[in-house]
Structure formats: structure tokens, C-alpha cells
XYZ file of C-alpha atoms in Angstrom:
607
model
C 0.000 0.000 0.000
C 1.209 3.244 -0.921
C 2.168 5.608 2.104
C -0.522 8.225 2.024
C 0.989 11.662 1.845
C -1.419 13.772 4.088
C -1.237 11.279 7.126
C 0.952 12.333 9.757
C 3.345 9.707 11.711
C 1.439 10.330 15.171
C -2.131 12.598 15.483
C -1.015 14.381 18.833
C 1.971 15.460 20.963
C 1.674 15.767 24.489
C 4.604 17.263 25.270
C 4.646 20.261 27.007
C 5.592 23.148 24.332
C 5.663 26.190 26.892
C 8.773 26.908 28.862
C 8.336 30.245 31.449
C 12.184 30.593 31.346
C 12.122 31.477 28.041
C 9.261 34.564 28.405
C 11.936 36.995 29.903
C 15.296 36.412 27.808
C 12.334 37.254 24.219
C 10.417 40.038 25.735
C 14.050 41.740 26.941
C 14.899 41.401 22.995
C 11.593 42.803 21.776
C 11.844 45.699 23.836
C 15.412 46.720 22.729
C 13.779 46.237 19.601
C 10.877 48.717 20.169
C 13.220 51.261 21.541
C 15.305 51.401 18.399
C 12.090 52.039 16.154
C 10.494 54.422 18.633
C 7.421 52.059 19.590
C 6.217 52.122 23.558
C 4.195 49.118 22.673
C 3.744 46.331 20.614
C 0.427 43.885 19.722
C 0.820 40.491 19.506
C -2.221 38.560 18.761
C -2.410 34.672 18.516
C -3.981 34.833 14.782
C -2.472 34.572 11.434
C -3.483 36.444 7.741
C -5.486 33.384 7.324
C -7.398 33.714 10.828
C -7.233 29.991 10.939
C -7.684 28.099 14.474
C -4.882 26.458 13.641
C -1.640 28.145 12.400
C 1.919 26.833 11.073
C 4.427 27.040 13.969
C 5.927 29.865 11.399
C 2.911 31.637 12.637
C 2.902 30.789 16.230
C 3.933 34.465 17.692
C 2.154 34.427 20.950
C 3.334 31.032 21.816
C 6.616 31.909 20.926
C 6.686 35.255 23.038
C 4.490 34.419 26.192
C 4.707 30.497 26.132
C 0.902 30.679 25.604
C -0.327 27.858 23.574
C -3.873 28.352 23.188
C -5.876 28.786 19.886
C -7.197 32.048 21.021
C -5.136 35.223 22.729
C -3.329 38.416 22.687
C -0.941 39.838 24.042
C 0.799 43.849 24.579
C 4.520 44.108 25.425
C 4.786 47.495 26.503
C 8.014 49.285 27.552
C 8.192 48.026 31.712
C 4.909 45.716 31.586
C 2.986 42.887 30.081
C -0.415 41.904 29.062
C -1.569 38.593 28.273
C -5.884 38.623 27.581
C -6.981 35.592 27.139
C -10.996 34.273 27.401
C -12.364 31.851 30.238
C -11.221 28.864 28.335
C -7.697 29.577 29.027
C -7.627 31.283 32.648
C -6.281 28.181 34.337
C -3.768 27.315 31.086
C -2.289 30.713 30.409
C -0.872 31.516 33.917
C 0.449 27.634 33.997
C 2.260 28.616 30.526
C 3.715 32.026 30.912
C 5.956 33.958 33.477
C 3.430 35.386 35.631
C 6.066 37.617 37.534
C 6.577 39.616 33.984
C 2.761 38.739 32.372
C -0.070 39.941 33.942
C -3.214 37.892 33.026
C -6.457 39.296 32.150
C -9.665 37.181 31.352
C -12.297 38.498 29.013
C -14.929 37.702 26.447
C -14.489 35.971 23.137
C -13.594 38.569 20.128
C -13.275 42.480 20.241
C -9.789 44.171 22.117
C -10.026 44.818 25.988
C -10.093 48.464 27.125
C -7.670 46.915 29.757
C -4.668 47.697 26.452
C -4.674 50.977 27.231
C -3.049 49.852 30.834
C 0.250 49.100 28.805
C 0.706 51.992 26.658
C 1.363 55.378 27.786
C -0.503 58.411 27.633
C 0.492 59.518 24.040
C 2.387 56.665 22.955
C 2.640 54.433 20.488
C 0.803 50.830 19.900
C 2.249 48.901 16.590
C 0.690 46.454 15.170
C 1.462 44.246 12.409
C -1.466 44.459 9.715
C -1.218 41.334 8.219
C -2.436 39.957 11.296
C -5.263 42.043 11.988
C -8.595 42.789 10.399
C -9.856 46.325 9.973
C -12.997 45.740 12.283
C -10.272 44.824 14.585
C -8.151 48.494 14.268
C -11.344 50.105 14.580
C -12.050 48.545 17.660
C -8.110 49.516 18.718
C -8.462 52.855 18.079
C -11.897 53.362 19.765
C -10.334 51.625 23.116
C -7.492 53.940 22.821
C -9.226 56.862 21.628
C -7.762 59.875 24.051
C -4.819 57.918 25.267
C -2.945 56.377 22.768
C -2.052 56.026 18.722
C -2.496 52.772 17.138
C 0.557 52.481 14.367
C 0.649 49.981 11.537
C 4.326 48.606 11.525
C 6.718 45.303 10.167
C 6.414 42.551 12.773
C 8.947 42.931 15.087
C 8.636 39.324 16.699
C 9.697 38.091 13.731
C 12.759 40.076 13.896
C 14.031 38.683 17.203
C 12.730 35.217 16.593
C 15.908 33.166 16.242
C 15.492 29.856 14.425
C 12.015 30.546 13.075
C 10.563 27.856 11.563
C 9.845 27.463 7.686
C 6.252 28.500 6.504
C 4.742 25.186 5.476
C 4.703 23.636 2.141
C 2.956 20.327 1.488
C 1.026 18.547 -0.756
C -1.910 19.378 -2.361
C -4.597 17.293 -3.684
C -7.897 18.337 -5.785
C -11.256 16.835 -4.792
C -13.481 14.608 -7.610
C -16.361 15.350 -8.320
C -18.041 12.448 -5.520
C -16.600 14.350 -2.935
C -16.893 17.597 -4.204
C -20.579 17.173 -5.478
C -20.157 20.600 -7.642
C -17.171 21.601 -10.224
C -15.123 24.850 -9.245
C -16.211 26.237 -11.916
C -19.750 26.177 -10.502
C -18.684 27.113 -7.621
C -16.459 30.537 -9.115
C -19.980 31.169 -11.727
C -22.061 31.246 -8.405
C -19.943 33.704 -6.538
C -19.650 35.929 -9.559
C -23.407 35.582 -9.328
C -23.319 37.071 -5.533
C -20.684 39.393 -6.972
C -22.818 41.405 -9.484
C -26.010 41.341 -6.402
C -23.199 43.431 -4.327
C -21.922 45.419 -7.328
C -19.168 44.647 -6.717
C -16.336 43.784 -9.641
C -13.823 41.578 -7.719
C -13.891 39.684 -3.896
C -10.462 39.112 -2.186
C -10.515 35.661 -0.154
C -8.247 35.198 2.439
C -9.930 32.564 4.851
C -8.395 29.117 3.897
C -11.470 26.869 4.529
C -13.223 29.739 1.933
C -10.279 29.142 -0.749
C -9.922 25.545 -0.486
C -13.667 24.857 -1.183
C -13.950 27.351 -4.080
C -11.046 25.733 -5.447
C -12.083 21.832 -4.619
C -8.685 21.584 -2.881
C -7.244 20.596 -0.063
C -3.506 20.565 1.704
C -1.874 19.988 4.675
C -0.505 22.969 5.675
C -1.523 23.376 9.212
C -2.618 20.469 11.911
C -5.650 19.193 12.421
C -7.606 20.820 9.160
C -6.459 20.216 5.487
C -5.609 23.430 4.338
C -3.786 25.004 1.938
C -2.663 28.454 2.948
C -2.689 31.436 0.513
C -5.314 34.567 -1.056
C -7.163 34.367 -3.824
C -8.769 37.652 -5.993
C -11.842 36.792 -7.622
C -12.951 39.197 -10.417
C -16.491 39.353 -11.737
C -15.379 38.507 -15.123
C -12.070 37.639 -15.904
C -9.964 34.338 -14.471
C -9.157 34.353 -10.649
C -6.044 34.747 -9.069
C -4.809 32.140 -6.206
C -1.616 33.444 -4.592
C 0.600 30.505 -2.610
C 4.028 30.622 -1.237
C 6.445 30.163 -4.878
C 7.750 26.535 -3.199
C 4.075 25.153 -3.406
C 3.606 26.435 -7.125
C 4.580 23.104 -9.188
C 4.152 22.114 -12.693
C 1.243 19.709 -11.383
C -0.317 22.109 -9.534
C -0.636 25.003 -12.566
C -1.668 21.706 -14.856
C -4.357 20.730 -12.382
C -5.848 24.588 -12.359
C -5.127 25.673 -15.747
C -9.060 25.399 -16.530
C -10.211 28.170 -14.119
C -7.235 29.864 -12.517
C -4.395 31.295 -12.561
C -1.310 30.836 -10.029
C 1.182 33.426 -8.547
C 3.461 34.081 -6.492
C 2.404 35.540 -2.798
C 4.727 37.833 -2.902
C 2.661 39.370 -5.971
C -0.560 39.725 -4.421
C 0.653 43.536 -3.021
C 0.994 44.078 -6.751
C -1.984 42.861 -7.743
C -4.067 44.531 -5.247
C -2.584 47.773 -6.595
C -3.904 47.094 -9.637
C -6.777 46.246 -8.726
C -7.581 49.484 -6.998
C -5.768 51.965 -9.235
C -9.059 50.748 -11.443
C -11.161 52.162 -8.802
C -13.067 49.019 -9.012
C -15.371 48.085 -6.639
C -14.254 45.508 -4.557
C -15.369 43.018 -1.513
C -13.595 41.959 1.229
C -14.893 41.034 4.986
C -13.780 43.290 7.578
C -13.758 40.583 9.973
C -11.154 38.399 8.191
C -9.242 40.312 5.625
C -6.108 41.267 7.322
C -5.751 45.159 7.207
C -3.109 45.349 5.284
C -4.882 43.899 2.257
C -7.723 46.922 2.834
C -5.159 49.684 3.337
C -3.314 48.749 0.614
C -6.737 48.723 -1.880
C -7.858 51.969 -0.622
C -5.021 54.121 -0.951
C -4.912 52.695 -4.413
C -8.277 54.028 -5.052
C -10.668 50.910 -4.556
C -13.878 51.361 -3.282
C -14.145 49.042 -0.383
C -17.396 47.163 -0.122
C -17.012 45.402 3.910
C -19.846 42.716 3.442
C -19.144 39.037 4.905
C -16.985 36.368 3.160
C -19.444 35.331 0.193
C -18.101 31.733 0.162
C -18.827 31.201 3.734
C -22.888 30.535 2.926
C -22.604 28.873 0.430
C -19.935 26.443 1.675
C -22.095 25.464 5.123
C -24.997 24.064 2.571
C -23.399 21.113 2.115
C -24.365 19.760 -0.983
C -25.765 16.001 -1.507
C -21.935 14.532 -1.885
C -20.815 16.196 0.549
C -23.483 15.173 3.153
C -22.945 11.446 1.624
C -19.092 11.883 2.652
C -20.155 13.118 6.494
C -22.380 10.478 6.902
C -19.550 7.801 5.607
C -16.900 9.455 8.259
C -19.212 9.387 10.527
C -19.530 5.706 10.012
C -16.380 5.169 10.289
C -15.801 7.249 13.177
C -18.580 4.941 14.669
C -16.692 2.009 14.194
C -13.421 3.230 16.296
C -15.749 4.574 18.753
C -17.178 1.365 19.124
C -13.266 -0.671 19.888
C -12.279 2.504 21.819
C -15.383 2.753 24.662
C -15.254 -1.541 24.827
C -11.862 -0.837 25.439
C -12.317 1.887 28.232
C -15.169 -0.547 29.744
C -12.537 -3.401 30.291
C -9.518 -0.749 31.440
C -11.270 2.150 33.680
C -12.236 0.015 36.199
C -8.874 -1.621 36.737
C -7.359 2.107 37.918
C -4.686 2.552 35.725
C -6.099 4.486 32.640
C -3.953 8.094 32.326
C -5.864 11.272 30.230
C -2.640 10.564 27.413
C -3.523 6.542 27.357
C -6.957 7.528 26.904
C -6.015 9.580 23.887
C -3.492 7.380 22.533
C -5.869 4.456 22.457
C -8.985 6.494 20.557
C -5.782 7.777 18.000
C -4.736 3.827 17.667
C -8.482 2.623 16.666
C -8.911 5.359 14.833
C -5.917 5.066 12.569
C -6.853 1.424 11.645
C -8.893 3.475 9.004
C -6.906 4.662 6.143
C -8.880 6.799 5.405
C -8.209 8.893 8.753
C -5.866 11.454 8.195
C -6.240 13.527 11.268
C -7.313 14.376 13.803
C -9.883 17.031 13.747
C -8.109 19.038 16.734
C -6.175 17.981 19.739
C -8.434 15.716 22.078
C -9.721 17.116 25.272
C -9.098 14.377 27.804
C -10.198 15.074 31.176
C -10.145 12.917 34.359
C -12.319 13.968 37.180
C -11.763 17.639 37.780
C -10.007 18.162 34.579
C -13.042 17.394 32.726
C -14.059 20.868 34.027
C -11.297 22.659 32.542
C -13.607 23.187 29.031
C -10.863 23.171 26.802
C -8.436 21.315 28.718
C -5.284 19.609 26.672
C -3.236 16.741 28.393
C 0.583 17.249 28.212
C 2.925 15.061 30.038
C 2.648 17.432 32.989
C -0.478 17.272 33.526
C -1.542 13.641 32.635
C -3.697 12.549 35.430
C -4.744 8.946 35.900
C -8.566 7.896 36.180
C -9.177 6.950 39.134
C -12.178 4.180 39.309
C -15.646 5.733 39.866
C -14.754 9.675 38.547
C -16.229 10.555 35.485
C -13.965 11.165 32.588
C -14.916 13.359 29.572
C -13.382 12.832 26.128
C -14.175 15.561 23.240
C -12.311 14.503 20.132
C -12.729 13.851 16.115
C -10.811 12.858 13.293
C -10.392 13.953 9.476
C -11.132 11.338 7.180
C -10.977 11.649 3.767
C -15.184 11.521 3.299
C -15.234 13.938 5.851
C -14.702 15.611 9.595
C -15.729 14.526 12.989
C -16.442 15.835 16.582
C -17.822 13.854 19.131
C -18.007 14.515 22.628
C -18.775 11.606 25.586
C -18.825 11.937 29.315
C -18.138 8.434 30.656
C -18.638 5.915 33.415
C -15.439 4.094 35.504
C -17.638 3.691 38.254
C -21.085 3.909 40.669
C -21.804 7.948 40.007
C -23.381 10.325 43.000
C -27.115 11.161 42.816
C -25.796 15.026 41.589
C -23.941 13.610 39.076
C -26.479 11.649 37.490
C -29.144 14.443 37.759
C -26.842 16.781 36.089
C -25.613 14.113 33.177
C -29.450 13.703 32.280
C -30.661 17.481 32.125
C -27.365 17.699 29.517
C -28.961 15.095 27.789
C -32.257 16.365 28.029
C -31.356 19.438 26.065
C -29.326 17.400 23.469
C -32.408 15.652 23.110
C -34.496 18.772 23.101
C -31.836 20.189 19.930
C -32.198 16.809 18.194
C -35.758 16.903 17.804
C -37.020 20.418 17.465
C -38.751 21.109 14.897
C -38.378 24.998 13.717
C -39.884 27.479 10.871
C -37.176 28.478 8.131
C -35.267 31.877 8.983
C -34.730 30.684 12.803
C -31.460 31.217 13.616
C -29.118 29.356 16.441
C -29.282 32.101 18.776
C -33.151 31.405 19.147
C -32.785 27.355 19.851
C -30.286 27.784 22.266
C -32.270 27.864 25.308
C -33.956 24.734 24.453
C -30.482 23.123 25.561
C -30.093 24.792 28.351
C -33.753 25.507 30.053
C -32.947 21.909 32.096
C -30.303 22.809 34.094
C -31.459 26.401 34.281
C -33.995 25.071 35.584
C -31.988 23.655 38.628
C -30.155 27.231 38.834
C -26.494 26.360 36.819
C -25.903 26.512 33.403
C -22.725 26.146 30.961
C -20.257 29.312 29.552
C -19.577 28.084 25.770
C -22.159 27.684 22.749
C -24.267 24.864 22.397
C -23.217 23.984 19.235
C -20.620 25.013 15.963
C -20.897 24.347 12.420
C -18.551 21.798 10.938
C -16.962 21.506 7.680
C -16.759 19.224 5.186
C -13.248 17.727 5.280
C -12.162 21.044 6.107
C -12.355 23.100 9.891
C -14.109 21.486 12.437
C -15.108 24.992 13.332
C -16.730 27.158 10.605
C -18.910 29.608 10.556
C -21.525 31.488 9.782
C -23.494 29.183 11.709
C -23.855 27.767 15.150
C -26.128 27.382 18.035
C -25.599 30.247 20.715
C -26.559 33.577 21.318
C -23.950 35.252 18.881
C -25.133 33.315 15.626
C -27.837 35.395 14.219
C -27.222 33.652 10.905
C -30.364 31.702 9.755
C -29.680 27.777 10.012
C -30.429 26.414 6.359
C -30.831 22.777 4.811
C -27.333 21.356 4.192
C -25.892 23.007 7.757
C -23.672 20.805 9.996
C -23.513 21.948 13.370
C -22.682 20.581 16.528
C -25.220 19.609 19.531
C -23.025 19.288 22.506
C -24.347 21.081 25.732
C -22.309 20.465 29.521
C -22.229 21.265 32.847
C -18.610 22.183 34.815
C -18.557 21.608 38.519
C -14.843 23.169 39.153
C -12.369 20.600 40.798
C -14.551 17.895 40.715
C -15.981 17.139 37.298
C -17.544 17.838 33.891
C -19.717 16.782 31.047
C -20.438 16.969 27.637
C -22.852 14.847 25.361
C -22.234 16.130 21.805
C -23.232 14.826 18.185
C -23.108 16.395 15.320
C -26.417 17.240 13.454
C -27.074 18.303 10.276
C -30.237 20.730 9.102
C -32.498 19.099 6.423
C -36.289 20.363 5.226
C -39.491 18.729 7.782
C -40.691 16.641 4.644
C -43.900 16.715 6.469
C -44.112 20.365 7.140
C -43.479 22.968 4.218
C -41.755 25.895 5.014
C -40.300 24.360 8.207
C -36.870 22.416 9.011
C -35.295 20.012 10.999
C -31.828 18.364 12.422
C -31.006 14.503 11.479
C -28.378 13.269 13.909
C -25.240 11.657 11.866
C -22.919 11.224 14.587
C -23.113 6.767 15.446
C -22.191 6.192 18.888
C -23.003 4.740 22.093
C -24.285 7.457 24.741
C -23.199 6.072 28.528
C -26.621 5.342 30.219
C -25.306 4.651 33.362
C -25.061 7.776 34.371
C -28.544 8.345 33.507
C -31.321 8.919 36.391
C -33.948 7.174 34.625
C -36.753 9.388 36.711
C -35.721 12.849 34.874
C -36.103 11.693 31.235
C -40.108 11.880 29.822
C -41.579 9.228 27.799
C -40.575 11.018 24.779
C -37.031 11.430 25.693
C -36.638 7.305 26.536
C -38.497 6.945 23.216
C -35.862 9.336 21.571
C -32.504 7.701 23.246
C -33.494 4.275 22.576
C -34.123 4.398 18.812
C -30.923 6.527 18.846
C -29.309 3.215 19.749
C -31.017 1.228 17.621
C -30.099 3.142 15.157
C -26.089 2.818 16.341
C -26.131 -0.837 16.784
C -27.976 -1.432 13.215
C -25.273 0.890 11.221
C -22.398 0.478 13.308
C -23.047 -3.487 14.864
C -22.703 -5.305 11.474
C -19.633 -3.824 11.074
C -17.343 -4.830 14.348
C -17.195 -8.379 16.055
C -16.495 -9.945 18.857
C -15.847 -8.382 22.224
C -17.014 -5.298 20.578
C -20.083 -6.464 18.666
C -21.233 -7.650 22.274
C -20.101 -4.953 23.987
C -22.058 -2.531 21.679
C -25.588 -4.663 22.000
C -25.378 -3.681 25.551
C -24.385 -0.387 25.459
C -26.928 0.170 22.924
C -30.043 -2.287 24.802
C -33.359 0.216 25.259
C -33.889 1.241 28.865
């Protein structure tokens, strides 16, 4: 069998990439580095030009910098003091990473700049900022928190200067989707958005979010972990061939051959150029102020473009999925049922023997879930949590904090896997042992509002900010509640997380047919425990009911009913769960044997 090019040797490291020591010795050479070019402060956010959750470790600033390795952050070295604002995910991880006697920690809330920045600059000084690496929504929201106090200043990235043995920016394969997977021809695809094009009046759209690029295109790479992506811009005129800009070592003969039909290739070092040109036309032109980095707006508008800040136009159309593309979910999500299936028989016959650790946990779903070929990935770094750390929401194991199970504590695992068909996210909060009355009252209201998602039934235009309560009116009902969204759309084969659509109160984007969103509500008890029950779920039309939708559950695995209290859950609910696992053991049961075919006709017998 041929070695398959976009599977990586192991899924996950758990070693443990921060080292404190090392915060001082960079932020010393930054500063000597600001005083030369005049600057009192300097911005450092965790985010690359391609706003990707993941970035290349070419990208990874704030890591490098603060020691912070968390997907979201931001950071302000200013001449005698250091900020580090991170959201609630990372308030127990960020102080663990950093130097805490040079980086003060600040917590706040998911998106926009804290008016906190303005403690690290001085009255009349100087923030840079690199603008590749921020949107223009984001400056605006700068300058209005420093408004009065201090200027916000576009400069080169000095962290890049200092950064001794930066890494290389990625270059790896690429491979173009068929039309099975695909289910639509990029040339559809580009004829549509030159459709949405002439609606906005607008005569070309610059793309510069990965997941948007790679679908127009039907392509996909490896370029960062966890998501198949190939990193670079496009320009997109309304008549005319698009432009797709890469890094010159990616540009082969192959590649041009494979495009030749409906693009052409250049350089990324040309797209400054290019976007020159494009404005000295005074073309109107579309770009999303909440991705584009600012640079690429700047550098239109001085040359005479007349910006039109709309959302990415791809973004829509790309979380429809199409009838291949749902086909290719549903397939993963078979598969992912299968190695779901050998990895909780497994943790049945281990977690009560005591010596299960959060990294054997993870090592052991990454072991039956590599028996696939087909599994490339995973989808992002498994949250393995033990007792108490299954409260930390977005905890990752590393080797210093592996904790072992101990029999009768609850352990969560949130985790999913790439696979060529398509991308997975699964979330289970499992049994190693009798569970406490509170335990067991809090595990079934969770489930009673995943329940309550799965089978609403809702008139076209509602949007995920009105269904979240119905996940959460359970345990509000008991006077706690959970701090993250109830659910995220999903790509397919591409980010687990994608937007425009999602199930909290900040998605006021209609859910459509085609949507794949998660449905994964929890409860935290700090120090003691936590749990998630998540599927995915994807939006289809209530064949019955005209002018109304749905959600069809696709993910295919066992839910723990152990830790059910059987007196919370209404007829309905039973009735619901049980054909659930009906469902599991008739897909999923004729394809595993042995131990595990009998383990999963118990784990999936009605109740």
C-alpha cells in the first residue's frame, strides 16, 4: 500500500511546548527592539493572515513570546509591563504557561480588544501592530479603546525580527477533490460567486480565509494540523480568471496543470501588486472586515478601490453542504462509529482496573482510529479530562499534567478525526464507576437538552441564537448553566469549526438545509468534574411540514446510560434515546465483532 501523503506519523503530541524561562530572555529582545524604532508598545495577537484556528508554527507568535499555547489570545509588550488577555477557556492554562512575575493575566470575552490595552501603553504613545495579522474591524475597535490615550501604528512585525530559528512557513502537498466528494465543479462554484458578486456590485472579492479558498477551489492541503488546508489569497474578479496566490515553493508544474481550466497561479509575494492594480481601477471591490487582514484593505484603498465590507461570500454557500458532501459526512461518521465502538469496549474493560492516564486515553482512541486509512487527522487535539479536569472546558493533556482515572470519577473525552469523506467531533462523558445522585441528575438534564436540539422542529429563517435555550432551560432550571455555545458548524473535510453558523446567542445567521452543526451542551462543577454529550447534526427540510426544518443526527455512537437517572427523562425522551441506539447498533453493529459487537448490543439495549 502506498504511504498516504497527508497522514501524519502520530495525530497528537503531548509534550509540554511552553517553557516560562524562556518569556523573559524574548520580551528583553523585543523591547530593545521597540526602543530602536520608537514604539512604547507592541500587539501580539495569537492569529495569522489566514485567521485559521490552527496556524503553522511559522505563525505561532504568541506562543513563541508568552509560552501561551492556546488557539485564542493576545498579548501587549509594553516598555516596563505585560499583558496577556486571554478568554475563560484559558484562565487556568495561560498563567500555567507564561511567566506570571513579567505577564499579567487578564480574562475576558471571546472577540473584540479589551479596554484593559490601554493599561500598557502610555498616555500619548505608540501601539504597533502588524497588519497582516489584523482585520480592519479589529483596528477600529483599537483605536476606539485607545481613543484619548494612545495612537495605534501599523508597523513590520517585530517578533519576527528577534525570533531566532524561526521555523519554515509550510509547504505540502496538495490534492484536488473529484467530483463524488466535491458534489459541484469549481467552476460552478467561481460562476455562483460571480453571481453574488454582481447582487453586491461589486467587480472583484479578495478571499483570504483558507477553509473559503480551499472549497472554491475543490482543494485541499496539509498545511496546518488538524484541518487540510492550503494556505494562501485568492482575488476573484467578476469577469475575468481568478487569481490564487501561494508561497512560490508550493507552485509546481502539477499544480498550474491541475488549475489551468479556471485559474491562474502566482506568487504571494505578488498579491501587493496585484491589489494595486486592482484598486488603481477604482473598481469596486469586496472583502470582509472581519477576516481580511488590514493590510490587504489599506493597501486597496489608498490605491483608489472602493471598499465594499460585506461578509466572506463563500462562507454561505460552503455550510450548505451539498448532496456529496453530506454522503461523505455520513460515511466518516460511520467510520468514526466504528473506532468509537473498539475505543469505549476498550475503556469498559480498562477504567475500572485504575490505571487508565488522560494521554492513554487519547493514545488508544488515536490507535483505533488510525486502523482506518482513510483517517488522516485528527480534527483538533483531544480534550481528555479525568475527574476535575473534565471541568477545565478546553483542557489539553501534556505530560505534565496527565492525570490517571481513578475508578468511579467521570472522565470526559471531546475529540474527532479527518477522514478523507469527511470531519468529525464527538463529545462523551463516561462511566469508571457507581456515580453520585448530583452527578447523574446533572448528566441527564445535559442530555435532556441534546435531546431537546435533536428533535425540534423549527420554521425556516430561525437562527441558532433562538434554539439555544432549548439546551439549556434543564439545568437552568436547577439554577447552573454552561459558559460556551451549544453547538458550531462543521466543515466538510475542512475546519471542524466554521462559521456562519452555530447554536448560541452570537449566531444570528439563519440555520439552512445542508448546515452541519454541533449539539453538545455540559455542565462544569470546578475541581470535581464535567460533562459533555455532543453529536453532530445536520439541518435538512421537515418533509412533512413545508416551510419548516429540521436536524437529522449523523454522529453513530453509544451514549453512557449509566449515568442516567432514569426518573428525569419523559416518555418522549426514553423513546428518543433508545431508537438513537437502535439506530447505532444497526449501522455500526454489522460492522465490528467480537468483544465489541457484544459490547455494543449492551451499550446500545433500550432502557
Amino acid at each position: 500500500m502506498t504511504e498516504n501523503p497527508f497522514k501524519p506519523t502520530v495525530f497528537q503530541s503531548f509534550e509540554e511546548k511552553a517553557d516560562p524561562s524562556n518569556v523573559a530572555p524574548r520580551i528583553a529582545a523585543l523591547r530593545a527592539a521597540m526602543q530602536k524604532v520608537g514604539i512604547d508598545a507592541f500587539l501580539i495577537p495569537r492569529a495569522d493572515a489566514h485567521r485559521g484556528e490552527s496556524v503553522p508554527a511559522s505563525e505561532a507568535r504568541l506562543a513563541y513570546m508568552t509560552g501561551f499555547t492556546g488557539s485564542a489570545g493576545m498579548a501587549v509588550v509594553g516598555a516596563d509591563k505585560v499583558g496577556l488577555f486571554v478568554d475563560s477557556r484559558y484562565t487556568l492554562q495561560a498563567p500555567a504557561q507564561t511567566d506570571t512575575a513579567l505577564v499579567s493575566v487578564h480574562e475576558v470575552n471571546q472577540g473584540g480588544v479589551s479596554p484593559d490595552i490601554r493599561l500598557y501603553v502610555p498616555k500619548g504613545g505608540k501601539l504597533a501592530y502588524d497588519p497582516w495579522l489584523h482585520t480592519p474591524g479589529e483596528i477600529r475597535d483599537l483605536n476606539d479603546k485607545l481613543a484619548g490615550h494612545a495612537e495605534a501604528v501599523p508597523h513590520a512585525n517585530l517578533v519576527d525580527t528577534i525570533w531566532a530559528a524561526r521555523p519554515a512557513p509550510p509547504v505540502s502537498a496538495i490534492e484536488f477533490l473529484g467530483h463524488n466528494r466535491a458534489g459541484q465543479s469549481a467552476a460552478d462554484k467561481i460562476a455562483a460567486l460571480r453571481e453574488t458578486l454582481s447582487a453586491d456590485r461589486a467587480e472583484a472579492v479578495v478571499l483570504t480565509l483558507p477553509e473559503s479558498i480551499c472549497w472554491l477551489f475543490n482543494m485541499r492541503g496539509r498545511d496546518v494540523p488538524n484541518t487540510p488546508f492550503v494556505l494562501g489569497f485568492a482575488i476573484v474578479p467578476a469577469t475575468g480568471r481568478p487569481t490564487l496566490f501561494l508561497d512560490a515553493a508550493k507552485i509546481t508544474p502539477e499544480l498550474t496543470a491541475s488549475l489551468q481550466d479556471i485559474a491562474d497561479i502566482a506568487e504571494a509575494a505578488a498579491l501587493s501588486e496585484a491589489l494595486e492594480t486592482l484598486g488603481q481601477a477604482g473598481k469596486p471591490v469586496l472583502i470582509d472586515p472581519q477576516t481580511a487582514p488590514a493590510a490587504i484593505a489599506e493597501t486597496l484603498r489608498k490605491a483608489g478601490a472602493k471598499l465594499i465590507e460585506k461578509r466572506d461570500p463563500v462562507l454561505g454557500p460552503k455550510s450548505r453542504k451539498n448532496a456529496a458532501e453530506l454522503a461523505g459526512m455520513r460515511e466518516a461518521h460511520k467510520l468514526d462509529g466504528i473506532a468509537l465502538a473498539k475505543f469505549l469496549a476498550w475503556f469498559d474493560t480498562e477504567a475500572p482496573k485504575g490505571e487508565l492516564t488522560e494521554i492513554g486515553v487519547v493514545t488508544a482512541l488515536e490507535s483505533f482510529r488510525r486502523e482506518e486509512e482513510s483517517c488522516i487527522d485528527a480534527s483538533f487535539d483531544t480534550i481528555s479530562g479525568a475527574g476535575p479536569n473534565g471541568a477545565i472546558v478546553h483542557y489539553r493533556v501534556t505530560t505534565r499534567t496527565d492525570r490517571k482515572l481513578n475508578p468511579g470519577e467521570i472522565m470526559l473525552v471531546d475529540s474527532g478525526a479527518q477522514y478523507l469523506a469527511g470531519t468529525t467531533d464527538i463529545t462523551r462523558t463516561l462511566s469508571s464507576g457507581p456515580a453520585t445522585p448530583e452527578q447523574k441528575d446533572r448528566y441527564t438534564r445535559v442530555l435532556k437538552g441534546m435531546i431537546a436540539i435533536s428533535t425540534v422542529r423549527f420554521p425556516a429563517g430561525t437562527t441558532g441564537a433562538q434554539i439555544d435555550i432549548l439546551a439549556r432551560q434543564f439545568l437552568w432550571q436547577d439554577g447552573v448553566t454552561y459558559n460556551h455555545g451549544t453547538g458550531h458548524g462543521v466543515g466538510a473535510f475542512l475546519g471542524v469549526h466554521e462559521g456562519p453558523i452555530g447554536i448560541s446567542s452570537r449566531y444570528t445567521t439563519p440555520l439552512e438545509a445542508g448546515n452541519v452543526l454541533s449539539n453538545e451542551p455540559g455542565y462544569y462543577k470546578a475541581g470535581e468534574y464535567g460533562i459533555r454529550i455532543e453529536n453532530l447534526i445536520t439541518v435538512r427540510d421537515a418533509a412533512e411540514f413545508p416551510g419548516f426544518l429540521e436536524f437529522e443526527t449523523i454522529t453513530l455512537a453509544p451514549i453512557d446510560t449509566r449515568l442516567i437517572d432514569p426518573a428525569l427523562l419523559t416518555g418522549d425522551e426514553r423513546d428518543w434515546l433508545n431508537a438513537y441506539h437502535a439506530r447505532v447498533w444497526t449501522e455500526i453493529g454489522p460492522l465490528v465483532t467480537g468483544d465489541v459487537k457484544n459490547w455494543l448490543r449492551q451499550a446500545t439495549a433500550a432502557i
